[in-house]
Amino acid sequence: MGQAQNLQLQVTVQEAEEANSPGHINATNQSTISQPRTFMQWLRMTIFTLFVLSGQSAAILLGRLYYDKRGKSKWIATLVQVAGFPIIIPYYYISPPEKPTSNSIHRNEPSTLILVLIYVSLGVLQAANSMMYSVGLLHLPVSTFALICASQLTFNAVFSFLINSQKFTPFIINSLVLLTISSALLIFQTNSTNPTGNSNVNYEIGLSCTVGASAGYGLMLSLTELSFHKILRRETFTVILEMIIYQSLIATCATLVGLFASGEWKGLKREMDEFELGKFVYVSTLIWTAIAWQIFNIGAVGLIHEVSSLFSNVISVLGLPVIPVLAVIFFHDKMDGVKAISMVLAIWGFISYFYQHCLDDSESKAEKRDVKEEISMLPLLKEVTDEQDGLKNIYQKVPLSTETNFENYEH
């Protein structure tokens, strides 16, 4: 009996030592890595979401105001979409530096030529998209423009399937069908009137440019994701800000070339004089439009950093159905039955796409948690194996008489 108590005491001591061992402590710490979001994280996500929704809505409405009050330059309307990036530069320098990791130490950095090609390509594409957005906003009512822009999720999904190997699920397919029908209803609504009183030809030009800009934006998102994962191989906040600043710089230069090459710069003085709300409001409208677009960019970048690029795009699309309601209030746009149905379909498509994102996010977290649990169990398994080997050695050294007495005690 005494020997049995000694063996039981030995096992208890070993369990206590195991619980206090570094391997067990590390495993406990690792198991708590996957924690729910803190209050500050939810607060930052809320602020960035408000930036996206308010910045996008204000920028589109101010752009419509510019055209309604006799602003005519498409290149100026394009320039204010891309030229406000200096506002982000102070935010870039005050952002915390990237912490070096084992992956970053052994990662091969892309050459300067590759980086220049990436920034130039994406910058030129951004300038082209902004120009098409400007033409679309010139010839379309704000409500129609915003609802067609919701089709960018459709194009983003298609390009992600072709470029980023994204899988199509029933919810994504449902979202694509709904968003396509939502835009098609407005595209084939040939009898719509717009606040500028333009002909159907200009209306169709506006539709084509808006659809083209939405497709280009979806392509730009997929190419940006490809650049992060295959070339830059990191998606830190600093790298994302660098991407936006250099890309916007190239887009600004391309837009300035177009402004001077087209000769529109010669009529800016007269345009300012003829602006219905005066010179001060003219300049203020352009400045606040540029600021609004950069507020949108900061919010979008913040959501990319806090959650993901897909979530940032989904929040952007969420704000688009809100703009038609604001357009009815501020610009007295007509909200007929077709636009109402289109808005409902767009919201439905967004919900379907967002639900699929939530499912993917939950599966990704579950997989990461399983991997972390398996990794955290490795030190424990090693300790158990070592202890079993040690017990075997002790058992082999116990005299035969002791073993017999122990077995008799157990019986």
Coordinates of C-alpha atoms in Angstrom, one line a residue, residues 5-354:
Q5 CA 0.8 5.7 -2.5
N6 CA 4.4 6.5 -3.4
L7 CA 3.7 5.8 -7.1
Q8 CA 0.5 7.8 -7.0
L9 CA 2.3 10.7 -5.3
Q10 CA 5.0 10.5 -8.0
V11 CA 2.4 10.7 -10.7
T12 CA 0.8 13.7 -9.0
V13 CA 4.1 15.5 -8.7
Q14 CA 4.8 14.8 -12.4
E15 CA 1.4 16.2 -13.4
A16 CA 2.1 19.4 -11.4
E17 CA 5.5 19.8 -13.0
E18 CA 4.0 19.3 -16.4
A19 CA 1.4 22.0 -15.7
N20 CA 4.1 24.4 -14.8
S21 CA 6.5 23.4 -17.6
P22 CA 7.4 26.0 -20.3
G23 CA 5.8 23.8 -23.0
H24 CA 2.4 23.9 -21.2
I25 CA 2.7 27.6 -20.6
N26 CA 3.5 28.2 -24.2
A27 CA 0.6 26.0 -25.3
T28 CA -1.8 28.0 -23.0
N29 CA -0.6 31.3 -24.4
Q30 CA -0.9 30.0 -28.0
S31 CA -4.4 28.8 -27.4
T32 CA -5.4 32.3 -26.4
I33 CA -4.0 34.0 -29.5
S34 CA -7.3 33.7 -31.4
Q35 CA -9.2 36.0 -29.2
P36 CA -12.4 38.0 -30.1
R37 CA -12.0 41.5 -31.3
T38 CA -11.4 44.1 -28.6
F39 CA -13.4 47.3 -28.0
M40 CA -10.8 49.4 -29.7
Q41 CA -10.7 47.2 -32.8
W42 CA -14.5 47.4 -33.1
L43 CA -14.2 51.2 -32.6
R44 CA -11.6 51.6 -35.3
M45 CA -13.7 49.4 -37.7
T46 CA -16.7 51.6 -37.0
I47 CA -14.8 54.8 -37.7
F48 CA -13.3 53.4 -40.9
T49 CA -16.8 52.2 -42.0
L50 CA -18.2 55.7 -41.4
F51 CA -15.3 57.2 -43.4
V52 CA -16.1 54.9 -46.4
L53 CA -19.8 55.6 -46.3
S54 CA -19.6 59.3 -45.7
G55 CA -16.6 60.0 -47.9
Q56 CA -18.1 58.1 -50.9
S57 CA -21.5 59.7 -50.6
A58 CA -20.2 63.2 -50.1
A59 CA -17.7 62.9 -53.0
I60 CA -20.4 61.7 -55.5
L61 CA -22.9 64.3 -54.4
L62 CA -20.3 67.1 -54.7
G63 CA -19.3 65.8 -58.1
R64 CA -22.9 66.1 -59.2
L65 CA -23.1 69.6 -57.7
Y66 CA -20.1 70.6 -59.7
Y67 CA -21.8 69.6 -63.0
D68 CA -25.2 71.0 -62.0
K69 CA -23.8 74.5 -61.4
R70 CA -22.2 74.8 -64.8
G71 CA -19.0 73.0 -64.2
K72 CA -17.9 71.4 -67.5
S73 CA -14.4 70.0 -67.2
K74 CA -14.3 66.3 -67.1
W75 CA -10.6 66.3 -66.5
I76 CA -11.0 68.6 -63.4
A77 CA -13.7 66.2 -62.1
T78 CA -11.2 63.4 -62.7
L79 CA -8.3 65.2 -61.1
V80 CA -10.1 65.8 -57.8
Q81 CA -10.6 62.0 -57.5
V82 CA -6.9 61.2 -57.4
A83 CA -5.0 64.4 -56.5
G84 CA -5.9 64.5 -52.8
F85 CA -3.3 61.9 -51.8
P86 CA -1.0 64.4 -50.0
I87 CA -3.5 64.3 -47.1
I88 CA -2.5 60.6 -46.5
I89 CA 1.2 61.3 -46.4
P90 CA 1.2 62.5 -42.7
Y91 CA -0.8 59.5 -41.8
Y92 CA 1.8 57.3 -43.5
Y93 CA 4.6 58.8 -41.4
I94 CA 2.8 58.5 -38.1
S95 CA 1.7 54.9 -38.7
P96 CA 3.6 52.3 -36.6
P97 CA 6.6 50.7 -38.3
E98 CA 6.4 47.1 -39.5
K99 CA 7.6 44.6 -37.0
P100 CA 10.2 42.2 -38.5
T101 CA 9.2 38.5 -38.6
S102 CA 11.0 35.4 -39.7
N103 CA 9.1 35.5 -43.0
S104 CA 10.1 39.1 -43.7
I105 CA 13.7 38.4 -42.9
H106 CA 14.0 35.6 -45.5
R107 CA 11.7 37.2 -48.1
N108 CA 13.2 38.4 -51.4
E109 CA 12.1 42.0 -52.0
P110 CA 10.9 42.8 -55.5
S111 CA 13.2 45.0 -57.6
T112 CA 12.7 48.7 -58.2
L113 CA 11.7 48.1 -61.8
I114 CA 9.0 45.6 -60.8
L115 CA 7.6 48.1 -58.3
V116 CA 7.6 50.9 -60.8
L117 CA 5.8 48.8 -63.3
I118 CA 3.1 47.9 -60.7
Y119 CA 2.6 51.5 -59.6
V120 CA 2.5 52.8 -63.2
S121 CA 0.1 50.2 -64.4
L122 CA -2.3 50.6 -61.5
G123 CA -2.0 54.4 -61.6
V124 CA -2.8 54.6 -65.3
L125 CA -5.8 52.2 -64.8
Q126 CA -7.0 54.3 -61.8
A127 CA -6.8 57.5 -64.0
A128 CA -8.8 55.8 -66.8
N129 CA -11.4 54.5 -64.3
S130 CA -11.7 58.0 -62.7
M131 CA -12.2 59.5 -66.2
M132 CA -15.0 57.1 -67.0
Y133 CA -16.6 57.7 -63.6
S134 CA -16.5 61.5 -64.4
V135 CA -18.2 61.0 -67.8
G136 CA -20.8 58.7 -66.3
L137 CA -21.6 61.2 -63.5
L138 CA -21.9 64.0 -66.1
H139 CA -24.6 62.3 -68.2
L140 CA -26.5 60.3 -65.5
P141 CA -28.6 61.1 -62.5
V142 CA -26.9 60.4 -59.2
S143 CA -29.3 57.7 -58.4
T144 CA -28.8 55.8 -61.6
F145 CA -25.0 56.3 -61.4
A146 CA -24.8 54.9 -57.9
L147 CA -26.9 51.9 -58.6
I148 CA -24.9 50.9 -61.7
C149 CA -21.7 51.3 -59.7
A150 CA -22.9 48.5 -57.5
S151 CA -22.1 46.2 -60.3
Q152 CA -18.4 46.5 -59.4
L153 CA -18.9 43.6 -57.0
T154 CA -19.9 41.4 -60.0
F155 CA -16.8 42.4 -62.0
N156 CA -14.7 42.0 -58.9
A157 CA -15.9 38.4 -58.4
V158 CA -15.4 37.5 -62.1
F159 CA -11.8 38.9 -62.2
S160 CA -11.1 37.3 -58.8
F161 CA -12.2 34.0 -60.3
L162 CA -10.0 34.4 -63.3
I163 CA -6.9 36.1 -61.7
N164 CA -7.0 35.2 -58.0
S165 CA -8.6 31.7 -58.3
Q166 CA -11.6 32.5 -56.2
K167 CA -14.3 29.8 -56.0
F168 CA -17.9 30.5 -56.9
T169 CA -20.4 29.5 -54.3
P170 CA -24.2 29.5 -54.5
F171 CA -24.3 32.7 -52.5
I172 CA -21.8 34.5 -54.8
I173 CA -23.6 33.3 -57.9
N174 CA -26.9 34.5 -56.5
S175 CA -25.2 37.9 -55.8
L176 CA -23.9 38.1 -59.3
V177 CA -27.3 37.4 -60.8
L178 CA -29.0 40.0 -58.6
L179 CA -26.5 42.7 -59.2
T180 CA -26.5 42.0 -63.0
I181 CA -30.3 42.3 -63.2
S182 CA -30.2 45.4 -61.0
S183 CA -27.8 47.2 -63.5
A184 CA -29.5 45.8 -66.5
L185 CA -32.9 47.3 -65.5
L186 CA -31.3 50.7 -65.5
I187 CA -29.3 50.1 -68.7
F188 CA -32.4 49.2 -70.7
Q189 CA -34.5 52.0 -69.2
T190 CA -34.1 54.2 -72.3
N191 CA -36.9 56.6 -71.4
S192 CA -35.2 57.8 -68.3
T193 CA -34.7 61.5 -67.9
N194 CA -31.6 63.0 -66.3
P195 CA -31.1 66.3 -64.6
T196 CA -28.9 67.7 -67.3
G197 CA -31.5 67.2 -70.0
N198 CA -29.1 65.3 -72.3
S199 CA -30.2 63.2 -75.2
N200 CA -30.5 59.4 -75.1
V201 CA -27.1 59.2 -76.9
N202 CA -25.4 61.0 -74.0
Y203 CA -27.3 58.9 -71.6
E204 CA -26.1 55.7 -73.2
I205 CA -22.5 57.1 -73.2
G206 CA -22.9 57.7 -69.5
L207 CA -24.2 54.2 -68.9
S208 CA -21.3 52.7 -71.0
C209 CA -18.7 54.7 -69.1
T210 CA -20.1 53.8 -65.7
V211 CA -20.2 50.1 -66.5
G212 CA -16.7 50.3 -67.9
A213 CA -15.4 52.1 -64.8
S214 CA -17.0 49.5 -62.6
A215 CA -15.4 46.8 -64.6
G216 CA -12.0 48.6 -64.4
Y217 CA -12.4 49.1 -60.6
G218 CA -13.0 45.3 -60.2
L219 CA -10.0 44.6 -62.4
M220 CA -7.8 47.0 -60.4
L221 CA -8.8 45.3 -57.1
S222 CA -7.9 41.9 -58.4
L223 CA -4.6 43.1 -59.8
T224 CA -3.8 44.8 -56.5
E225 CA -4.5 41.6 -54.6
L226 CA -2.3 39.7 -57.1
S227 CA 0.5 42.2 -56.5
F228 CA 0.2 41.8 -52.7
H229 CA 0.2 38.0 -52.7
K230 CA 2.5 37.1 -55.6
I231 CA 5.0 40.0 -55.8
L232 CA 5.0 42.1 -52.6
R233 CA 4.0 39.1 -50.6
R234 CA 2.8 41.2 -47.7
E235 CA -0.2 43.2 -46.8
T236 CA 0.9 45.5 -44.0
F237 CA -0.6 48.9 -43.4
T238 CA 2.6 50.6 -44.5
V239 CA 2.7 48.8 -47.8
I240 CA -1.0 49.5 -48.5
L241 CA -0.4 53.2 -47.9
E242 CA 2.6 53.2 -50.2
M243 CA 0.5 51.5 -52.9
I244 CA -2.2 54.2 -52.6
I245 CA 0.3 57.2 -52.5
Y246 CA 2.4 56.1 -55.5
Q247 CA -0.5 54.8 -57.5
S248 CA -2.4 58.1 -56.9
L249 CA 0.8 60.1 -57.8
I250 CA 0.9 58.3 -61.2
A251 CA -2.8 58.8 -61.7
T252 CA -2.5 62.5 -61.0
C253 CA 0.3 62.9 -63.5
A254 CA -1.6 61.0 -66.1
T255 CA -4.7 63.2 -65.5
L256 CA -2.7 66.4 -65.7
V257 CA -1.3 65.3 -69.0
G258 CA -4.8 64.7 -70.3
L259 CA -6.0 68.1 -68.9
F260 CA -3.3 70.1 -70.7
A261 CA -3.4 67.9 -73.9
S262 CA -7.1 68.3 -74.3
G263 CA -6.9 72.1 -73.9
E264 CA -9.6 72.2 -71.1
W265 CA -7.2 74.1 -68.9
K266 CA -7.7 77.2 -71.1
G267 CA -11.4 77.4 -70.1
L268 CA -11.0 77.0 -66.4
K269 CA -10.9 80.7 -65.7
R270 CA -14.2 81.3 -67.6
E271 CA -15.7 78.2 -66.0
M272 CA -14.9 79.6 -62.5
D273 CA -16.4 83.0 -63.5
E274 CA -19.6 81.3 -64.8
F275 CA -20.1 79.0 -61.9
E276 CA -23.5 79.7 -60.5
L277 CA -22.5 79.7 -56.8
G278 CA -19.5 81.9 -57.2
K279 CA -15.7 81.5 -57.4
F280 CA -15.3 80.7 -53.7
V281 CA -17.9 77.9 -53.8
Y282 CA -16.3 76.7 -57.0
V283 CA -12.9 76.3 -55.4
S284 CA -14.4 75.0 -52.2
T285 CA -16.4 72.3 -54.1
L286 CA -13.3 71.0 -55.8
I287 CA -11.3 71.0 -52.6
W288 CA -14.0 69.3 -50.5
T289 CA -14.5 66.7 -53.3
A290 CA -10.8 65.8 -53.2
I291 CA -10.9 65.6 -49.4
A292 CA -14.1 63.5 -49.5
W293 CA -12.4 61.0 -51.8
Q294 CA -9.4 60.8 -49.6
I295 CA -11.5 60.2 -46.5
F296 CA -13.0 57.4 -48.5
N297 CA -9.5 56.1 -49.3
I298 CA -8.4 56.3 -45.6
G299 CA -11.5 54.4 -44.5
A300 CA -11.1 51.8 -47.3
V301 CA -7.4 51.3 -46.4
G302 CA -8.3 51.1 -42.7
L303 CA -10.8 48.3 -43.3
I304 CA -8.3 46.5 -45.5
H305 CA -5.8 46.6 -42.5
E306 CA -8.4 45.7 -39.9
V307 CA -10.4 43.1 -41.8
S308 CA -9.7 42.4 -45.5
S309 CA -9.8 44.0 -48.9
L310 CA -13.0 42.1 -49.8
F311 CA -14.8 43.5 -46.7
S312 CA -13.7 47.0 -47.6
N313 CA -15.2 46.6 -51.1
V314 CA -18.4 45.2 -49.6
I315 CA -18.8 48.2 -47.3
S316 CA -18.2 50.5 -50.3
V317 CA -21.0 48.8 -52.2
L318 CA -23.2 49.0 -49.1
G319 CA -23.1 52.8 -49.3
L320 CA -24.1 53.0 -53.0
P321 CA -27.8 52.3 -52.4
V322 CA -27.9 55.1 -49.9
I323 CA -26.9 57.7 -52.5
P324 CA -30.1 57.5 -54.5
V325 CA -32.0 58.4 -51.4
L326 CA -29.7 61.4 -50.8
A327 CA -30.1 62.3 -54.5
V328 CA -33.8 62.5 -54.2
I329 CA -33.4 64.8 -51.2
F330 CA -30.7 67.2 -52.4
F331 CA -31.1 67.0 -56.3
H332 CA -34.8 66.0 -56.6
D333 CA -34.0 62.9 -58.6
K334 CA -37.0 60.9 -59.6
M335 CA -37.3 57.6 -57.8
D336 CA -39.5 55.6 -60.1
G337 CA -40.5 51.9 -59.8
V338 CA -37.6 50.6 -61.9
K339 CA -35.0 52.4 -59.7
A340 CA -36.7 51.2 -56.5
I341 CA -36.7 47.6 -57.7
S342 CA -33.0 48.0 -58.8
M343 CA -32.1 49.4 -55.4
V344 CA -33.8 46.4 -53.6
L345 CA -32.0 43.9 -55.9
A346 CA -28.7 45.7 -55.3
I347 CA -29.2 45.5 -51.5
W348 CA -30.2 41.8 -51.8
G349 CA -27.1 41.0 -53.9
F350 CA -24.9 42.8 -51.3
I351 CA -26.4 40.8 -48.4
S352 CA -25.8 37.6 -50.3
Y353 CA -22.2 38.5 -51.1
F354 CA -21.6 39.7 -47.5

